Amino acid sequence: MLAWCLRHRPAFLALVVLVFVGSLALFPLVGVSFFPKAEKPQFMVDVHLPRGTNLEATDQAARYVERVLAQQPEVTRYLTNVGKGNPVVYYNMSYTEPKPYYAQVFVQVDESRGRNTGQLVADLRSLFGDFPAGELKVWEFMQGPNTDAPVVIRIFGENLETLSQLAGEVEQLVHAIPGTIYVDNPLQVSGTGLAVDLQRDKAQLLGLTPGTVDRTVRASLAGLSAARYRDANGKEYAIVLRLPLSGPPTPQDFERIRLTTAAGDQVPLAQIAEVRLQARQAVIHHYRLERVAVIYADAAGRSVDAVTQDVVRTLEGYRWPAGYRYAMGGELESREESFGSLGQAVLIALVCMFGILVLEFRSLGQPFVIFVAIPLAVIGSVLGLLFTGYSFSFTAFLGVTSLVGIVVNNSILLVDTANQKRLEGSPTEVAVLIAGVSRFIPVTLTSVTTIVGLLPLALTGDTMWAPMSWAIIGGLTTSTLLTLLVVPALYLIFTPRLHPASAGNVPAGEMPR
């Protein structure tokens, strides 16, 4: 086969290029993900009710979830916490602040009874989708670092009303994208506050400034630190001055506030100001010192990457007002940061390897021939992930990265052996054939032992490390088979054009042509 490939070098190399391009064309079928699902027989149900809901109503909603779970034959146990989240039962779970309108249910599943965890979660999402009192979120555990949500959209701008309007419109756009679930817009939840409208004309006649009114109201309701007290043990306490309130401030407490005028008289606050209820935003986010509105979403039925691409295309076509922009967060942001830093490390490693090979072979052409093994490995990595059904995750990227250092060894063996045979007087064509035949068994056995060593990890089906194993196995398989054919063919093309001293540290006159 090697002899045939050497005789038909142009056609053979063109075929290899087509195979490489074809494997890249199959990459969209593989898909991209940051980290896969944990695939554990466990999941969570989050109960979100409107702000202001008391514990009793939240408990009733949680018991409704329990009744539905009790009817599922695959559910073996569940644990409910009302008013707070469950204990951290998985390494990347985040702590949830206690809230009276929130509950969480931890569920264990026996998949041998019927549906697997993924199917059960999908069915429960349909059952809980029409819950009238609030929102019930069913989610599986994920590998990798914790993120706020798989899809996060940050909208930057200064005016809060404009941000709220843009967030509402973007929320509707995201809702319309197939595969999006649990779209959340915190700005749509408004709170109610008390606004003090100061009548400035009356205040000025009495010698009262807005700052004086603000400090007086704040001191009356929230308190003002007047002094510090130190006890006999040396411990200090702050002395806070405020109105004698029996509980949280009420609108009636504003009637008790008195203001001291410039003449020293006491004036009721109601005489110069009007207290009224006013809608306000319950949550105001900031990101890197900029005010933002944040939209959260999850994906179901489609990959997060496919949903994110549709979101980006939709937002690119949206007409943003001047001074307002968006940025993607969530899994896309984490993936770009991790893949970007790892890609820079790979690029530095390739440059260093190429420099070492140039110094070793005293040539620019032969290191290029050796580096051809790297894209040959990419062919197998893509095919290996495609046939096994895994996406190109962070661990799969680690596998491709490790191939960079593994597959070039086979090329170095072939090129070095061919150079040695030429030093012994063999013609270039004969030296290449001898190198291919003599190195066939060592190169093949080296790759086979590596593949066999990775098979136990690949066959366990672990979603975290199996993609890395299959990426390495597929890459080693194709690179080993093709390197034994492609490298000799390229060696014949590039070597005659090189200076004879390109093989080792041998003077040019001693190198046979």
PDB file of C-alpha atoms in Angstrom, residues 94-332:
ATOM      1  CA  SER A  94     -24.506  26.672  44.946  1.00  0.00           C
ATOM      2  CA  TYR A  95     -25.985  27.752  48.263  1.00  0.00           C
ATOM      3  CA  THR A  96     -29.475  29.266  48.101  1.00  0.00           C
ATOM      4  CA  GLU A  97     -30.409  32.069  50.455  1.00  0.00           C
ATOM      5  CA  PRO A  98     -33.461  31.356  52.652  1.00  0.00           C
ATOM      6  CA  LYS A  99     -36.649  32.802  51.122  1.00  0.00           C
ATOM      7  CA  PRO A 100     -40.218  32.170  52.288  1.00  0.00           C
ATOM      8  CA  TYR A 101     -41.451  31.883  48.687  1.00  0.00           C
ATOM      9  CA  TYR A 102     -38.933  29.199  47.647  1.00  0.00           C
ATOM     10  CA  ALA A 103     -38.712  25.434  48.166  1.00  0.00           C
ATOM     11  CA  GLN A 104     -36.543  22.666  46.729  1.00  0.00           C
ATOM     12  CA  VAL A 105     -37.090  18.928  46.359  1.00  0.00           C
ATOM     13  CA  PHE A 106     -34.223  16.453  45.922  1.00  0.00           C
ATOM     14  CA  VAL A 107     -35.337  13.265  44.115  1.00  0.00           C
ATOM     15  CA  GLN A 108     -33.691   9.851  43.746  1.00  0.00           C
ATOM     16  CA  VAL A 109     -34.610   7.553  40.852  1.00  0.00           C
ATOM     17  CA  ASP A 110     -34.440   3.817  40.211  1.00  0.00           C
ATOM     18  CA  GLU A 111     -34.037   3.604  36.430  1.00  0.00           C
ATOM     19  CA  SER A 112     -34.554  -0.171  36.427  1.00  0.00           C
ATOM     20  CA  ARG A 113     -38.254   0.418  37.085  1.00  0.00           C
ATOM     21  CA  GLY A 114     -38.866   2.032  33.689  1.00  0.00           C
ATOM     22  CA  ARG A 115     -37.862   5.478  32.461  1.00  0.00           C
ATOM     23  CA  ASN A 116     -34.350   6.819  32.854  1.00  0.00           C
ATOM     24  CA  THR A 117     -33.681  10.083  34.626  1.00  0.00           C
ATOM     25  CA  GLY A 118     -33.692  12.166  31.441  1.00  0.00           C
ATOM     26  CA  GLN A 119     -37.055  10.806  30.283  1.00  0.00           C
ATOM     27  CA  LEU A 120     -38.584  11.254  33.730  1.00  0.00           C
ATOM     28  CA  VAL A 121     -37.355  14.851  33.921  1.00  0.00           C
ATOM     29  CA  ALA A 122     -38.839  15.608  30.482  1.00  0.00           C
ATOM     30  CA  ASP A 123     -42.224  14.139  31.496  1.00  0.00           C
ATOM     31  CA  LEU A 124     -42.274  16.055  34.786  1.00  0.00           C
ATOM     32  CA  ARG A 125     -41.514  19.303  32.973  1.00  0.00           C
ATOM     33  CA  SER A 126     -44.657  18.753  30.933  1.00  0.00           C
ATOM     34  CA  LEU A 127     -46.710  17.954  34.061  1.00  0.00           C
ATOM     35  CA  PHE A 128     -45.441  20.990  35.964  1.00  0.00           C
ATOM     36  CA  GLY A 129     -45.582  23.371  33.010  1.00  0.00           C
ATOM     37  CA  ASP A 130     -49.125  24.600  33.793  1.00  0.00           C
ATOM     38  CA  PHE A 131     -48.686  25.131  37.528  1.00  0.00           C
ATOM     39  CA  PRO A 132     -50.792  28.267  38.173  1.00  0.00           C
ATOM     40  CA  ALA A 133     -49.375  29.475  41.481  1.00  0.00           C
ATOM     41  CA  GLY A 134     -45.765  29.898  40.342  1.00  0.00           C
ATOM     42  CA  GLU A 135     -43.003  28.133  38.460  1.00  0.00           C
ATOM     43  CA  LEU A 136     -41.702  24.612  39.024  1.00  0.00           C
ATOM     44  CA  LYS A 137     -38.245  23.998  37.556  1.00  0.00           C
ATOM     45  CA  VAL A 138     -36.991  20.439  37.086  1.00  0.00           C
ATOM     46  CA  TRP A 139     -33.258  20.166  36.420  1.00  0.00           C
ATOM     47  CA  GLU A 140     -30.562  17.513  36.283  1.00  0.00           C
ATOM     48  CA  PHE A 141     -27.063  17.752  37.702  1.00  0.00           C
ATOM     49  CA  MET A 142     -24.355  18.958  35.322  1.00  0.00           C
ATOM     50  CA  GLN A 143     -20.613  18.373  35.248  1.00  0.00           C
ATOM     51  CA  GLY A 144     -18.121  21.213  35.418  1.00  0.00           C
ATOM     52  CA  PRO A 145     -18.197  24.571  37.211  1.00  0.00           C
ATOM     53  CA  ASN A 146     -21.423  26.082  38.423  1.00  0.00           C
ATOM     54  CA  THR A 147     -23.079  28.716  36.211  1.00  0.00           C
ATOM     55  CA  ASP A 148     -26.147  30.900  36.756  1.00  0.00           C
ATOM     56  CA  ALA A 149     -27.878  29.277  33.782  1.00  0.00           C
ATOM     57  CA  PRO A 150     -26.839  27.577  30.517  1.00  0.00           C
ATOM     58  CA  VAL A 151     -27.968  30.628  28.521  1.00  0.00           C
ATOM     59  CA  VAL A 152     -27.394  34.088  30.002  1.00  0.00           C
ATOM     60  CA  ILE A 153     -27.964  37.403  28.180  1.00  0.00           C
ATOM     61  CA  ARG A 154     -26.646  40.629  29.695  1.00  0.00           C
ATOM     62  CA  ILE A 155     -28.105  43.914  28.427  1.00  0.00           C
ATOM     63  CA  PHE A 156     -25.979  46.967  29.261  1.00  0.00           C
ATOM     64  CA  GLY A 157     -27.321  50.476  29.632  1.00  0.00           C
ATOM     65  CA  GLU A 158     -27.840  53.337  32.085  1.00  0.00           C
ATOM     66  CA  ASN A 159     -31.564  54.098  32.139  1.00  0.00           C
ATOM     67  CA  LEU A 160     -33.430  51.555  34.243  1.00  0.00           C
ATOM     68  CA  GLU A 161     -36.768  52.050  32.478  1.00  0.00           C
ATOM     69  CA  THR A 162     -35.169  51.500  29.061  1.00  0.00           C
ATOM     70  CA  LEU A 163     -33.344  48.434  30.384  1.00  0.00           C
ATOM     71  CA  SER A 164     -36.604  47.046  31.714  1.00  0.00           C
ATOM     72  CA  GLN A 165     -38.309  47.588  28.374  1.00  0.00           C
ATOM     73  CA  LEU A 166     -35.444  45.992  26.428  1.00  0.00           C
ATOM     74  CA  ALA A 167     -35.336  43.053  28.849  1.00  0.00           C
ATOM     75  CA  GLY A 168     -39.057  42.436  28.328  1.00  0.00           C
ATOM     76  CA  GLU A 169     -38.683  42.470  24.534  1.00  0.00           C
ATOM     77  CA  VAL A 170     -35.608  40.212  24.618  1.00  0.00           C
ATOM     78  CA  GLU A 171     -37.461  37.850  26.943  1.00  0.00           C
ATOM     79  CA  GLN A 172     -40.226  37.461  24.359  1.00  0.00           C
ATOM     80  CA  LEU A 173     -37.670  36.869  21.594  1.00  0.00           C
ATOM     81  CA  VAL A 174     -35.958  34.149  23.634  1.00  0.00           C
ATOM     82  CA  HIS A 175     -39.311  32.535  24.437  1.00  0.00           C
ATOM     83  CA  ALA A 176     -39.964  32.183  20.707  1.00  0.00           C
ATOM     84  CA  ILE A 177     -36.731  30.242  20.063  1.00  0.00           C
ATOM     85  CA  PRO A 178     -37.336  26.468  19.925  1.00  0.00           C
ATOM     86  CA  GLY A 179     -35.776  24.530  22.770  1.00  0.00           C
ATOM     87  CA  THR A 180     -35.717  27.315  25.373  1.00  0.00           C
ATOM     88  CA  ILE A 181     -37.309  26.662  28.770  1.00  0.00           C
ATOM     89  CA  TYR A 182     -37.422  28.469  32.100  1.00  0.00           C
ATOM     90  CA  VAL A 183     -36.823  31.899  30.593  1.00  0.00           C
ATOM     91  CA  ASP A 184     -36.423  34.259  33.543  1.00  0.00           C
ATOM     92  CA  ASN A 185     -36.357  38.055  33.538  1.00  0.00           C
ATOM     93  CA  PRO A 186     -35.779  39.380  37.085  1.00  0.00           C
ATOM     94  CA  LEU A 187     -36.708  42.936  36.021  1.00  0.00           C
ATOM     95  CA  GLN A 188     -40.260  41.870  35.243  1.00  0.00           C
ATOM     96  CA  VAL A 189     -40.781  41.318  38.981  1.00  0.00           C
ATOM     97  CA  SER A 190     -41.420  44.762  40.423  1.00  0.00           C
ATOM     98  CA  GLY A 191     -41.616  45.688  44.075  1.00  0.00           C
ATOM     99  CA  THR A 192     -43.489  48.441  45.877  1.00  0.00           C
ATOM    100  CA  GLY A 193     -41.805  51.182  47.889  1.00  0.00           C
ATOM    101  CA  LEU A 194     -42.710  54.398  49.637  1.00  0.00           C
ATOM    102  CA  ALA A 195     -41.729  57.590  47.849  1.00  0.00           C
ATOM    103  CA  VAL A 196     -41.452  60.932  49.722  1.00  0.00           C
ATOM    104  CA  ASP A 197     -42.382  63.808  47.378  1.00  0.00           C
ATOM    105  CA  LEU A 198     -40.962  66.970  48.927  1.00  0.00           C
ATOM    106  CA  GLN A 199     -42.786  70.274  48.342  1.00  0.00           C
ATOM    107  CA  ARG A 200     -39.692  72.384  47.821  1.00  0.00           C
ATOM    108  CA  ASP A 201     -41.362  75.777  48.072  1.00  0.00           C
ATOM    109  CA  LYS A 202     -42.722  75.082  51.551  1.00  0.00           C
ATOM    110  CA  ALA A 203     -39.425  73.503  52.620  1.00  0.00           C
ATOM    111  CA  GLN A 204     -37.423  76.527  51.527  1.00  0.00           C
ATOM    112  CA  LEU A 205     -39.717  78.916  53.447  1.00  0.00           C
ATOM    113  CA  LEU A 206     -39.026  76.889  56.590  1.00  0.00           C
ATOM    114  CA  GLY A 207     -35.282  76.692  55.908  1.00  0.00           C
ATOM    115  CA  LEU A 208     -35.318  72.930  55.190  1.00  0.00           C
ATOM    116  CA  THR A 209     -33.144  71.439  52.457  1.00  0.00           C
ATOM    117  CA  PRO A 210     -33.729  68.073  50.706  1.00  0.00           C
ATOM    118  CA  GLY A 211     -30.610  66.745  52.416  1.00  0.00           C
ATOM    119  CA  THR A 212     -31.954  67.637  55.851  1.00  0.00           C
ATOM    120  CA  VAL A 213     -35.280  65.935  55.099  1.00  0.00           C
ATOM    121  CA  ASP A 214     -33.504  62.847  53.773  1.00  0.00           C
ATOM    122  CA  ARG A 215     -31.296  62.515  56.862  1.00  0.00           C
ATOM    123  CA  THR A 216     -34.226  63.003  59.226  1.00  0.00           C
ATOM    124  CA  VAL A 217     -36.379  60.362  57.505  1.00  0.00           C
ATOM    125  CA  ARG A 218     -33.469  57.946  57.336  1.00  0.00           C
ATOM    126  CA  ALA A 219     -32.591  58.489  61.005  1.00  0.00           C
ATOM    127  CA  SER A 220     -36.215  58.065  62.087  1.00  0.00           C
ATOM    128  CA  LEU A 221     -36.816  54.767  60.279  1.00  0.00           C
ATOM    129  CA  ALA A 222     -33.415  53.122  59.769  1.00  0.00           C
ATOM    130  CA  GLY A 223     -31.611  54.765  62.673  1.00  0.00           C
ATOM    131  CA  LEU A 224     -28.560  56.966  62.971  1.00  0.00           C
ATOM    132  CA  SER A 225     -25.406  56.085  64.877  1.00  0.00           C
ATOM    133  CA  ALA A 226     -25.138  58.758  67.590  1.00  0.00           C
ATOM    134  CA  ALA A 227     -22.295  57.444  69.784  1.00  0.00           C
ATOM    135  CA  ARG A 228     -20.544  54.314  70.996  1.00  0.00           C
ATOM    136  CA  TYR A 229     -20.766  52.690  74.426  1.00  0.00           C
ATOM    137  CA  ARG A 230     -17.970  50.645  75.979  1.00  0.00           C
ATOM    138  CA  ASP A 231     -18.798  48.259  78.828  1.00  0.00           C
ATOM    139  CA  ALA A 232     -16.584  47.146  81.708  1.00  0.00           C
ATOM    140  CA  ASN A 233     -15.084  44.347  79.594  1.00  0.00           C
ATOM    141  CA  GLY A 234     -13.978  46.767  76.907  1.00  0.00           C
ATOM    142  CA  LYS A 235     -16.587  45.662  74.346  1.00  0.00           C
ATOM    143  CA  GLU A 236     -18.062  48.490  72.285  1.00  0.00           C
ATOM    144  CA  TYR A 237     -21.654  48.897  71.182  1.00  0.00           C
ATOM    145  CA  ALA A 238     -23.112  51.400  68.712  1.00  0.00           C
ATOM    146  CA  ILE A 239     -25.828  53.664  70.097  1.00  0.00           C
ATOM    147  CA  VAL A 240     -28.437  54.043  67.331  1.00  0.00           C
ATOM    148  CA  LEU A 241     -31.068  56.759  67.559  1.00  0.00           C
ATOM    149  CA  ARG A 242     -34.419  56.236  65.824  1.00  0.00           C
ATOM    150  CA  LEU A 243     -38.162  56.275  66.379  1.00  0.00           C
ATOM    151  CA  PRO A 244     -39.478  53.674  68.852  1.00  0.00           C
ATOM    152  CA  LEU A 245     -40.813  51.165  66.329  1.00  0.00           C
ATOM    153  CA  SER A 246     -42.388  47.889  67.392  1.00  0.00           C
ATOM    154  CA  GLY A 247     -41.723  46.228  64.038  1.00  0.00           C
ATOM    155  CA  PRO A 248     -40.921  47.073  60.397  1.00  0.00           C
ATOM    156  CA  PRO A 249     -41.758  50.686  59.427  1.00  0.00           C
ATOM    157  CA  THR A 250     -45.321  51.313  58.270  1.00  0.00           C
ATOM    158  CA  PRO A 251     -46.865  54.268  56.373  1.00  0.00           C
ATOM    159  CA  GLN A 252     -48.373  55.462  59.669  1.00  0.00           C
ATOM    160  CA  ASP A 253     -44.868  55.911  61.111  1.00  0.00           C
ATOM    161  CA  PHE A 254     -44.219  58.750  58.655  1.00  0.00           C
ATOM    162  CA  GLU A 255     -46.863  60.785  60.516  1.00  0.00           C
ATOM    163  CA  ARG A 256     -44.684  60.667  63.650  1.00  0.00           C
ATOM    164  CA  ILE A 257     -41.635  62.204  61.958  1.00  0.00           C
ATOM    165  CA  ARG A 258     -40.889  65.810  62.919  1.00  0.00           C
ATOM    166  CA  LEU A 259     -38.457  68.154  61.170  1.00  0.00           C
ATOM    167  CA  THR A 260     -36.514  70.936  62.892  1.00  0.00           C
ATOM    168  CA  THR A 261     -36.756  74.215  61.001  1.00  0.00           C
ATOM    169  CA  ALA A 262     -34.152  76.980  60.875  1.00  0.00           C
ATOM    170  CA  ALA A 263     -36.050  78.759  63.667  1.00  0.00           C
ATOM    171  CA  GLY A 264     -35.899  75.648  65.851  1.00  0.00           C
ATOM    172  CA  ASP A 265     -39.581  74.740  65.515  1.00  0.00           C
ATOM    173  CA  GLN A 266     -40.845  71.175  65.036  1.00  0.00           C
ATOM    174  CA  VAL A 267     -42.796  70.649  61.786  1.00  0.00           C
ATOM    175  CA  PRO A 268     -44.574  67.384  60.835  1.00  0.00           C
ATOM    176  CA  LEU A 269     -43.215  65.720  57.703  1.00  0.00           C
ATOM    177  CA  ALA A 270     -46.731  65.583  56.239  1.00  0.00           C
ATOM    178  CA  GLN A 271     -46.831  69.391  56.179  1.00  0.00           C
ATOM    179  CA  ILE A 272     -44.081  69.723  53.548  1.00  0.00           C
ATOM    180  CA  ALA A 273     -44.066  66.299  51.858  1.00  0.00           C
ATOM    181  CA  GLU A 274     -46.435  63.674  50.488  1.00  0.00           C
ATOM    182  CA  VAL A 275     -45.797  59.967  51.091  1.00  0.00           C
ATOM    183  CA  ARG A 276     -47.108  57.656  48.382  1.00  0.00           C
ATOM    184  CA  LEU A 277     -46.655  54.080  47.146  1.00  0.00           C
ATOM    185  CA  GLN A 278     -44.396  53.696  44.113  1.00  0.00           C
ATOM    186  CA  ALA A 279     -43.496  50.693  41.965  1.00  0.00           C
ATOM    187  CA  ARG A 280     -39.796  49.914  41.867  1.00  0.00           C
ATOM    188  CA  GLN A 281     -37.498  47.214  40.555  1.00  0.00           C
ATOM    189  CA  ALA A 282     -37.036  44.349  42.967  1.00  0.00           C
ATOM    190  CA  VAL A 283     -33.537  43.536  41.650  1.00  0.00           C
ATOM    191  CA  ILE A 284     -30.914  45.776  40.024  1.00  0.00           C
ATOM    192  CA  HIS A 285     -27.880  43.968  38.613  1.00  0.00           C
ATOM    193  CA  HIS A 286     -24.394  45.327  37.956  1.00  0.00           C
ATOM    194  CA  TYR A 287     -21.684  43.594  35.934  1.00  0.00           C
ATOM    195  CA  ARG A 288     -18.148  44.981  36.010  1.00  0.00           C
ATOM    196  CA  LEU A 289     -19.432  48.283  37.387  1.00  0.00           C
ATOM    197  CA  GLU A 290     -22.034  48.663  34.615  1.00  0.00           C
ATOM    198  CA  ARG A 291     -25.783  48.474  35.120  1.00  0.00           C
ATOM    199  CA  VAL A 292     -27.271  45.461  33.340  1.00  0.00           C
ATOM    200  CA  ALA A 293     -30.502  43.593  32.847  1.00  0.00           C
ATOM    201  CA  VAL A 294     -30.008  39.827  32.829  1.00  0.00           C
ATOM    202  CA  ILE A 295     -32.116  37.212  31.037  1.00  0.00           C
ATOM    203  CA  TYR A 296     -31.687  33.558  32.060  1.00  0.00           C
ATOM    204  CA  ALA A 297     -32.785  30.494  30.081  1.00  0.00           C
ATOM    205  CA  ASP A 298     -32.271  26.749  29.919  1.00  0.00           C
ATOM    206  CA  ALA A 299     -32.438  24.337  26.981  1.00  0.00           C
ATOM    207  CA  ALA A 300     -34.411  21.136  26.485  1.00  0.00           C
ATOM    208  CA  GLY A 301     -34.772  18.962  23.393  1.00  0.00           C
ATOM    209  CA  ARG A 302     -31.852  20.766  21.739  1.00  0.00           C
ATOM    210  CA  SER A 303     -28.241  21.281  22.706  1.00  0.00           C
ATOM    211  CA  VAL A 304     -27.305  24.408  24.610  1.00  0.00           C
ATOM    212  CA  ASP A 305     -24.920  25.353  21.800  1.00  0.00           C
ATOM    213  CA  ALA A 306     -27.669  25.199  19.145  1.00  0.00           C
ATOM    214  CA  VAL A 307     -30.035  27.256  21.290  1.00  0.00           C
ATOM    215  CA  THR A 308     -27.299  29.802  22.051  1.00  0.00           C
ATOM    216  CA  GLN A 309     -26.492  30.205  18.348  1.00  0.00           C
ATOM    217  CA  ASP A 310     -30.163  30.921  17.608  1.00  0.00           C
ATOM    218  CA  VAL A 311     -30.253  33.448  20.455  1.00  0.00           C
ATOM    219  CA  VAL A 312     -27.169  35.225  19.103  1.00  0.00           C
ATOM    220  CA  ARG A 313     -28.596  35.341  15.575  1.00  0.00           C
ATOM    221  CA  THR A 314     -31.865  36.751  16.908  1.00  0.00           C
ATOM    222  CA  LEU A 315     -30.156  39.437  19.004  1.00  0.00           C
ATOM    223  CA  GLU A 316     -27.842  40.405  16.150  1.00  0.00           C
ATOM    224  CA  GLY A 317     -30.920  41.259  14.100  1.00  0.00           C
ATOM    225  CA  TYR A 318     -32.501  43.286  16.917  1.00  0.00           C
ATOM    226  CA  ARG A 319     -32.263  47.091  16.652  1.00  0.00           C
ATOM    227  CA  TRP A 320     -30.558  48.228  19.838  1.00  0.00           C
ATOM    228  CA  PRO A 321     -30.961  51.851  20.959  1.00  0.00           C
ATOM    229  CA  ALA A 322     -27.877  54.036  21.054  1.00  0.00           C
ATOM    230  CA  GLY A 323     -25.814  53.384  24.164  1.00  0.00           C
ATOM    231  CA  TYR A 324     -27.254  49.921  24.769  1.00  0.00           C
ATOM    232  CA  ARG A 325     -25.684  46.591  23.878  1.00  0.00           C
ATOM    233  CA  TYR A 326     -25.783  42.925  24.847  1.00  0.00           C
ATOM    234  CA  ALA A 327     -23.245  40.241  25.754  1.00  0.00           C
ATOM    235  CA  MET A 328     -23.657  36.502  26.168  1.00  0.00           C
ATOM    236  CA  GLY A 329     -22.797  34.805  29.430  1.00  0.00           C
ATOM    237  CA  GLY A 330     -23.563  31.367  30.811  1.00  0.00           C
ATOM    238  CA  GLU A 331     -22.090  28.309  29.154  1.00  0.00           C
ATOM    239  CA  LEU A 332     -20.924  30.173  26.033  1.00  0.00           C
TER     240      LEU A 332
END
